[in-house]
XYZ file of C-alpha atoms in Angstrom:
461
model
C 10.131 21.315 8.106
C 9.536 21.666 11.722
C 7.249 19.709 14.323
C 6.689 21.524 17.417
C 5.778 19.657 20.469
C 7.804 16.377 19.599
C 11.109 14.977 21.846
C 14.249 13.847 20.014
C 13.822 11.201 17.679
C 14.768 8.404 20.609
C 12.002 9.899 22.509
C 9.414 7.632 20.822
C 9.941 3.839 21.771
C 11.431 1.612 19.383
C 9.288 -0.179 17.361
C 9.932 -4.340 17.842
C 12.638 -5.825 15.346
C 10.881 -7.092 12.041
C 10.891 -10.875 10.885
C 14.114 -11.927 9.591
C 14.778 -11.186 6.011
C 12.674 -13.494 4.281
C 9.745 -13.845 6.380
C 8.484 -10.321 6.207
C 6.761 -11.218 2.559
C 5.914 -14.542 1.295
C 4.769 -14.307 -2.086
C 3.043 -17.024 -3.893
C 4.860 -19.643 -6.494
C 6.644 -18.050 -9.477
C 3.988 -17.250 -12.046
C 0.971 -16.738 -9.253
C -0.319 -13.011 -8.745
C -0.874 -12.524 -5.080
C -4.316 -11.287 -6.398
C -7.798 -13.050 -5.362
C -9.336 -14.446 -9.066
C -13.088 -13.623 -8.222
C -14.978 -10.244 -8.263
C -17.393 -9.282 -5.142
C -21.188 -10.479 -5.942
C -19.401 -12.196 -9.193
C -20.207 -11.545 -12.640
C -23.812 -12.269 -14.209
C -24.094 -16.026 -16.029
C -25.251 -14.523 -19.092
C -21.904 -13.256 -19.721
C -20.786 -14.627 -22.797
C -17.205 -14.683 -24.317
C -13.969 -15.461 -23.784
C -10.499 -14.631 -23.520
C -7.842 -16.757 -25.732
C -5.884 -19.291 -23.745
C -3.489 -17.580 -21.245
C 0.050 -18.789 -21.595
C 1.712 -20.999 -18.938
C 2.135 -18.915 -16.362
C -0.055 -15.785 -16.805
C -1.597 -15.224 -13.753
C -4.461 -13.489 -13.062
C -3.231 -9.960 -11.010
C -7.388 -9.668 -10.273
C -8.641 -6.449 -9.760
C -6.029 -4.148 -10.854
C -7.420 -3.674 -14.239
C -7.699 -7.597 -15.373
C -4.607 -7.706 -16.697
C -4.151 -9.297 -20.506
C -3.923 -12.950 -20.635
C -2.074 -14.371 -23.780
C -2.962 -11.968 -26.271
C -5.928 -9.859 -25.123
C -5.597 -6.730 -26.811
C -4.339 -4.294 -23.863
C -6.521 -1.668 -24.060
C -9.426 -3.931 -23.283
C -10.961 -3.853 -19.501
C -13.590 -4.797 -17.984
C -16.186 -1.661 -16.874
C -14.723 0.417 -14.315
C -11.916 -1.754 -13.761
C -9.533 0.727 -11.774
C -6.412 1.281 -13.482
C -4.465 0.820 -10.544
C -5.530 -0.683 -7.242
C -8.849 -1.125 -5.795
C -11.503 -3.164 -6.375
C -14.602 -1.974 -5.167
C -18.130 -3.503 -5.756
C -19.693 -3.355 -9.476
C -22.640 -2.313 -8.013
C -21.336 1.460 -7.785
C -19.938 0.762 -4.366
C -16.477 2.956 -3.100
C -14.109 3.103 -5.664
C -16.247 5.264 -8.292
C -19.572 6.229 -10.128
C -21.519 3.766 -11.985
C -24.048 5.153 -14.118
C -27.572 4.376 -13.686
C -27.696 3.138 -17.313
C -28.007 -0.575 -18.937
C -28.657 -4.149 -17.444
C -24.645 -5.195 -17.932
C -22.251 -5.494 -15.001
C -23.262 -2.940 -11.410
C -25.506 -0.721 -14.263
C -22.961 -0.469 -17.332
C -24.354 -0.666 -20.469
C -25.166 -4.243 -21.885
C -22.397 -5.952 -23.503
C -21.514 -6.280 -26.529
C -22.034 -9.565 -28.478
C -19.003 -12.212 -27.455
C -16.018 -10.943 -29.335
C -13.600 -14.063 -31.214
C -9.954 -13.211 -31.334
C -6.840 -15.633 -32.667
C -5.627 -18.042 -30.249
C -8.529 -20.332 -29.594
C -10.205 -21.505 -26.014
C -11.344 -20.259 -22.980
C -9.134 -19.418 -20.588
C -10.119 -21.273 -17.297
C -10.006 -19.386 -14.542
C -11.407 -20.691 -10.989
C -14.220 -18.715 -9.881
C -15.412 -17.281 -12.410
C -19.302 -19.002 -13.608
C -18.228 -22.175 -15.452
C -14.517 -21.634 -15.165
C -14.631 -19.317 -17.856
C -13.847 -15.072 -18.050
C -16.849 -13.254 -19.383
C -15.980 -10.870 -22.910
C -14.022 -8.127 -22.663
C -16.118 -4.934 -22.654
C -15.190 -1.189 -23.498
C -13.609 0.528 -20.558
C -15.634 3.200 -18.724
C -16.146 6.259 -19.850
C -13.322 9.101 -18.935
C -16.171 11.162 -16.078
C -15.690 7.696 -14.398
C -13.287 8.239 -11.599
C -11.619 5.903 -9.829
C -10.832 6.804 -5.897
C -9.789 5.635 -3.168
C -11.182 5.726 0.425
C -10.107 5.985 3.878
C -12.196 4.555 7.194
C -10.726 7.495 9.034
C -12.671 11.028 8.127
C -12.281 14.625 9.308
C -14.804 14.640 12.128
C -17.246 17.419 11.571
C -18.068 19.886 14.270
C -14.425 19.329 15.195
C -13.641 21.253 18.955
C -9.974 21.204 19.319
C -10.255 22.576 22.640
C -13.288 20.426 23.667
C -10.852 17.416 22.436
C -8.289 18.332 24.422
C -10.571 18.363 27.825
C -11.628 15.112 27.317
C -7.891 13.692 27.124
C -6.813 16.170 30.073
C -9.917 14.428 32.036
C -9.024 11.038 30.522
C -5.628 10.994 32.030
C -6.210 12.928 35.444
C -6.247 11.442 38.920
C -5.268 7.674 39.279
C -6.222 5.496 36.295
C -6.374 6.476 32.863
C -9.902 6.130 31.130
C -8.578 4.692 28.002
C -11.870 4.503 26.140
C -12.092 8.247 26.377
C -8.504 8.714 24.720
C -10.154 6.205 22.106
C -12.914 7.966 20.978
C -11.249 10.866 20.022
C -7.818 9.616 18.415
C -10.088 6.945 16.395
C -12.257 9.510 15.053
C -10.339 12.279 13.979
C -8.118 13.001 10.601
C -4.086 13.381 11.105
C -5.055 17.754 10.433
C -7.467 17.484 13.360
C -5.119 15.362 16.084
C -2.293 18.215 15.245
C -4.814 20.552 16.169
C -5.635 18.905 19.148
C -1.974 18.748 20.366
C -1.218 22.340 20.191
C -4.587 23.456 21.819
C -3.451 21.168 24.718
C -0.311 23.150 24.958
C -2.004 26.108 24.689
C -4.774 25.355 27.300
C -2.589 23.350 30.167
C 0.813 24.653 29.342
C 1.924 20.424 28.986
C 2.826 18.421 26.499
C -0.039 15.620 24.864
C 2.505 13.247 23.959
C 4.528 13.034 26.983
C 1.521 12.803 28.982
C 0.153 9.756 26.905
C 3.676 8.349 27.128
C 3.348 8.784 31.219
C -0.175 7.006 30.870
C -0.260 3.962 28.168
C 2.875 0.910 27.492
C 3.430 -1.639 24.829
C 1.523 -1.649 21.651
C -1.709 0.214 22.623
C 1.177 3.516 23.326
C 3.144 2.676 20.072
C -0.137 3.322 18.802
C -1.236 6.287 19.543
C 1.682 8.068 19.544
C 2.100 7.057 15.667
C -1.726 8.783 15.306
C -0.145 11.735 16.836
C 2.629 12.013 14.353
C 1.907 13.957 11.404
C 2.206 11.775 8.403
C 5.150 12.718 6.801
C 7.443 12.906 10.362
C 5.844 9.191 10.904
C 7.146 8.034 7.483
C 10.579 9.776 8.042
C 10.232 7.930 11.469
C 10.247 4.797 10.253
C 12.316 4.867 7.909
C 15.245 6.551 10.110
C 14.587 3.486 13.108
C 14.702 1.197 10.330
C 18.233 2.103 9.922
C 19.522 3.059 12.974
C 21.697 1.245 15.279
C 22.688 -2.418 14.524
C 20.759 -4.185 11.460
C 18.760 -2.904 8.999
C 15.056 -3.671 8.599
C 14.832 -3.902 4.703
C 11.073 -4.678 4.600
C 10.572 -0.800 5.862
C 12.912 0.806 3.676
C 11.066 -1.174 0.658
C 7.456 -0.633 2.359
C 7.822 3.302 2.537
C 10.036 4.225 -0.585
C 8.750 2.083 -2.823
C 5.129 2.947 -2.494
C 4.778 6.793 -2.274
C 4.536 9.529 -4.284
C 6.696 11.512 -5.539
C 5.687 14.562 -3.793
C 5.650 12.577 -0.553
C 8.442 10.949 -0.985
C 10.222 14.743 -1.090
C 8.661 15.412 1.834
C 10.090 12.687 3.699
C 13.412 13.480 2.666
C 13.577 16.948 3.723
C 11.682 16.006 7.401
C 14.436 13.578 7.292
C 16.988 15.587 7.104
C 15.106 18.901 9.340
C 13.939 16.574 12.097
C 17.368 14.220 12.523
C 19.782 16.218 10.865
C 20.521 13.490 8.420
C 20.890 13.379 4.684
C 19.081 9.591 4.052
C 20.660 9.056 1.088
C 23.938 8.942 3.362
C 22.208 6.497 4.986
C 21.074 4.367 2.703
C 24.582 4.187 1.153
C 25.977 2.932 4.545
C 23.090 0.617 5.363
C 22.339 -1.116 2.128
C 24.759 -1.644 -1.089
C 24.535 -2.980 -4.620
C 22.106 -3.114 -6.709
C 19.328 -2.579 -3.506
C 21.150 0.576 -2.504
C 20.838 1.985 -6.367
C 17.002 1.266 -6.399
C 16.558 2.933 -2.649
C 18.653 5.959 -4.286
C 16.443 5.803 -7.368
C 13.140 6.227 -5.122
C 14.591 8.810 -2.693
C 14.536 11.141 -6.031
C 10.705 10.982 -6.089
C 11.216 11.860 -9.678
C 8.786 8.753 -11.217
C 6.574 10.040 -14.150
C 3.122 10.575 -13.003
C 1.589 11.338 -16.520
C -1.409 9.052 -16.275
C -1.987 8.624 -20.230
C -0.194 5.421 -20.859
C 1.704 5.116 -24.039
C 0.998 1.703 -25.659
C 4.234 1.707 -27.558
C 6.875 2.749 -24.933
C 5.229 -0.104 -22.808
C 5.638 -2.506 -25.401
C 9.318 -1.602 -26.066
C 9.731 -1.169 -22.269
C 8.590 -5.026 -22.032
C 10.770 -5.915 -25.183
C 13.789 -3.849 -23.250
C 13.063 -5.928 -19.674
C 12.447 -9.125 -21.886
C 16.354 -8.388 -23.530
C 17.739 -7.845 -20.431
C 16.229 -10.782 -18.095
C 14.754 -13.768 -19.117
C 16.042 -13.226 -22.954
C 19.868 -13.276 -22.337
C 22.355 -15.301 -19.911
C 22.490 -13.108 -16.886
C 20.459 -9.936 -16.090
C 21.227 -6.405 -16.836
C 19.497 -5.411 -13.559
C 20.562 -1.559 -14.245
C 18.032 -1.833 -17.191
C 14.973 -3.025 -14.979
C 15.970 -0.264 -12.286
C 15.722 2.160 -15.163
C 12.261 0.939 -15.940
C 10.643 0.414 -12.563
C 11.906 3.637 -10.816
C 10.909 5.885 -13.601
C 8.025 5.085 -15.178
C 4.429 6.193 -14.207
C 1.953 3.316 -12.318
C -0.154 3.219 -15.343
C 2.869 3.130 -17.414
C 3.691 -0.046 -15.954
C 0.782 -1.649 -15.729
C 0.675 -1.977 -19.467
C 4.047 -2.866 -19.526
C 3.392 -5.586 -16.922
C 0.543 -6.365 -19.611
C 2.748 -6.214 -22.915
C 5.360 -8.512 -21.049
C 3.022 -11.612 -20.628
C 2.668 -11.622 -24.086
C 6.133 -11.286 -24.980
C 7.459 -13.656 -22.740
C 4.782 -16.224 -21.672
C 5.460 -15.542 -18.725
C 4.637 -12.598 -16.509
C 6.778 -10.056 -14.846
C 6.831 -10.865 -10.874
C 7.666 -14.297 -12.308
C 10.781 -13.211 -14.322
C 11.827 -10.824 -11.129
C 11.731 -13.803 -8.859
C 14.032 -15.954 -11.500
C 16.408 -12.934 -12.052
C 16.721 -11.590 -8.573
C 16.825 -12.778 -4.985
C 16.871 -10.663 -1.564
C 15.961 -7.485 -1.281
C 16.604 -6.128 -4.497
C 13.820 -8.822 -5.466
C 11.392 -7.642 -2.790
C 11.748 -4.086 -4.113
C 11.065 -4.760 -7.267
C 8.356 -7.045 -7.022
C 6.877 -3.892 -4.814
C 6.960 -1.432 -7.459
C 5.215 -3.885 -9.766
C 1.994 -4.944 -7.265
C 1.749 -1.193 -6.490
C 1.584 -0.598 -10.496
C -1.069 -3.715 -10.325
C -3.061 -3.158 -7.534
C -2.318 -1.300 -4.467
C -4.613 -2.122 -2.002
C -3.227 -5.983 -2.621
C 0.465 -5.422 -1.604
C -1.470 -3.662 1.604
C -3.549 -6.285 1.861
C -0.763 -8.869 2.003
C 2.118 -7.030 4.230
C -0.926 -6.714 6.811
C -1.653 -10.450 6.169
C 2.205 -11.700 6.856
C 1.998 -9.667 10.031
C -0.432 -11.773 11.773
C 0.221 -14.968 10.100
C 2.030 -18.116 12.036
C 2.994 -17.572 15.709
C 3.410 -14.232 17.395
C 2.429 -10.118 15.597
C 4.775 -8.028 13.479
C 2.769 -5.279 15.990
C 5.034 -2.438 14.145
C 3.825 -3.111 10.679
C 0.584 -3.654 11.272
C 0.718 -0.303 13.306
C 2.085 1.212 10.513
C -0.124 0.077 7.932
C -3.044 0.657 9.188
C -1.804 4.480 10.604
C -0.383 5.387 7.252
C -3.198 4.276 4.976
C -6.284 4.897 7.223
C -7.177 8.292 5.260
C -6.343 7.168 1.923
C -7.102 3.829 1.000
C -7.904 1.487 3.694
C -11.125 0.684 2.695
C -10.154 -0.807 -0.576
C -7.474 -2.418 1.348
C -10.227 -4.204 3.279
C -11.671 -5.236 0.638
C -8.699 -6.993 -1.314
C -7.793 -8.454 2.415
C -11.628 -10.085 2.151
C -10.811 -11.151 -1.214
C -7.407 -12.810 -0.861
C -8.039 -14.534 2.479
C -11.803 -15.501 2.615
C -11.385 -13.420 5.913
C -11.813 -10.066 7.146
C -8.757 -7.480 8.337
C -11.141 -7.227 11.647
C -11.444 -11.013 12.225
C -7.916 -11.444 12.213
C -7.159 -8.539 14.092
C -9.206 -9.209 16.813
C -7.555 -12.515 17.016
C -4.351 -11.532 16.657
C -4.203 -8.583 19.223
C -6.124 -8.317 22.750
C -6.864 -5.402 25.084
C -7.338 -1.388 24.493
C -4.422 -2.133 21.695
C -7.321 -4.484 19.925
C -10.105 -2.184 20.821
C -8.405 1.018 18.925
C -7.369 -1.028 15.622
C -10.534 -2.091 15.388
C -11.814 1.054 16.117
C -9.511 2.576 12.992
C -9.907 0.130 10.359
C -14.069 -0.543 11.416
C -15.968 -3.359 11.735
């Protein structure tokens, strides 16, 4: 896989050193879900019923399906509750249809009357209208899709050539009009900037990038040079800067490869190896080691199921098998939770996740952060937000990059490149959620200058 127009890898600048290991992700006591426990516009006060007390513990993972507390059957959601990441409005907001039928929650159909099951109270849950979780309804019917959004759309009427001018004019004569370059890198999909780079060859015989890289500095060029990148090459990027020269940045490594699909997660390997003629599971091996190094290797197969029907029985013996071989024994057979969390589908482990709170009073990102430490920890506890809720571990990485003094500029560069066309708006949404703030608000005090002017400009007001 070729990409024609772009210097040597070490022709990009290299993106600032991450926090030491450790700082990168702060997650929440053992047996708190980094997940917000309330629901946009909240859930009607005629709700009635409960769930049976949660065990010590259980956590409340929020929107990624409202996991089961204590004993809630696992097949029971609440309407449209995505089944993995996302939590848009219940009013039929992004994030999928809602029918036009019933007076229940966002136009569902009423509920039904409060269900009893074994186990006794209420679970109390802050937020919610009295403390208390409304009943359990039927989940939505199968034509209701759950999707994801990006702020960044294909532009329509899209003029390469036209585009193209208006950077040649942009960066002509003395002074650059940065505002121009802007408008058009803000408002165009990854497809459309490519398009834009080789029409800019083809009209002026020069190169787009290294005439931004002659024009912008710092952050604001980091920028839009990783806009320019097609996707995959910026993944492949990352990843091989992570790794090169002294020290490893972990967080990356974990961020990238423990978050994509499988399909792009085979496309990064071969740019990898096309682009720097490197095999990355060479360098993984001579970067990382134990039992780290055999989860990185695990991902770099991109081989995870993606079946999306979730078997209810292989997630309760997956549980019973992660249950044996952590929390249930002295020691942990970390091979076993490996085997688990690298191969099974999203879905898959989401019910797992589920069936493991009941077996062990006690749920999973709990157990991983008794059983583990380091990165081997962070990577796991990755794979099991993702299978939760998506837009959350987003949500949180982008948090940790602003938070205390000084900017982790590179991941917040990165997150906000790599998931502006597929998911940023639900990302938005969670960051709301979690923080009682907006991405924007923090962004804008965060970051200053054209730099702040084009991430706002990506992620929208």
């Amino acid at each position: 896989m070729s990409y024609p127009g772009y210097p040597p890898s070490d022709g990009y600048p290299a993106f600032p050193g991450y926090p030491p290991t450790g700082q990168e992700s702060v997650y929440p006591p053992a047996g708190q879900y980094p997940y917000p426990t309330t629901v946009p516009g909240g859930f009607p006060p005629s709700g009635g019923g409960t769930f049976p007390a949660a065990p010590p513990n259980a956590g409340f993972p929020g929107a990624a399906g409202y996991s089961a507390l204590g004993g809630y059957p696992a097949s029971g959601s609440f309407p449209g509750a995505p089944q993995a990441g996302g939590m848009p409005p219940y009013s039929g907001g992004p994030g999928f249809a809602v029918p036009p039928t019933g007076p229940g929650f966002g136009g569902y159909p009423q509920q039904p009357p409060a269900q009893s099951y074994a186990g006794g109270g209420p679970a109390q849950i802050p937020g919610f209208p009295g403390g208390q979780v409304p009943s359990p309804m039927p989940g939505p019917p199968a034509a209701m899709v759950q999707y994801t959004q990006g702020t960044i759309q294909a532009a329509p009427n899209f003029d390469a050539g036209r585009d193209a001018e208006i950077l040649r004019k942009a960066m002509k004569g003395f002074g650059t009009d940065e505002q121009a370059i802007i408008n058009v890198v803000a408002n165009r999909s990854n497809d459309q900037r490519q398009k834009i780079k080789a029409a800019f060859k083809t009209m002026y015989g020069k190169d787009l990038i290294k005439d931004l890289k002659s024009e912008l500095s710092g952050n604001v060029e980091e920028l839009i040079l990783a806009l320019f990148m097609p996707s995959t090459y910026y993944d492949a990027w990352s990843l091989r800067h992570a790794m090169k020269g002294a020290g490893t940045q972990e967080s990356v490594l974990i961020e990238i490869l423990c978050t994509r699909t499988n399909q792009e997660i085979r496309e990064i390997v071969n740019c990898y190896k096309s682009e720097f003629g490197r095999d990355i599971e060479e360098d993984i091996r001579s970067d990382t080691s134990g039992h780290f190094e055999r989860l990185l290797i695990s991902m770099c197969q991109g081989n995870r199921d993606e079946n999306q029907t979730v078997d209810y029985q292989k997630a309760q013996e997956d549980a019973q098998r992660l249950y044996q071989a952590g929390e249930g024994k002295l020691g942990t057979d970390e091979s076993c939770f490996n085997m688990v969390l690298a191969s099974r589908s999203f879905p898959q482990l989401k019910a797992t996740v589920e069936a493991y709170s009941r077996i062990a009073n006690r749920d999973l990102l709990s157990s991983i952060d008794r059983e583990f430490s380091g990165n081997v920890e962070r990577g796991l506890k990755t794979i099991v937000q993702c299978a939760l809720n998506r837009p959350a571990f987003f949500a949180e990485r982008l948090y940790f990059s602003m938070k205390g003094a000084g900017t982790d500029d590179s991941t917040l560069i990165r997150i906000v490149v790599t998931r502006s066309e597929i998911d940023l708006v639900q990302i938005k949404q969670m960051f709301t959620q979690m923080y009682q703030k907006t991405l924007a608000t923090m962004i804008a005090s965060d970051t200053s200058g054209d730099y702040r002017q084009l991430l706002l400009a990506i992620v929208g007001q």
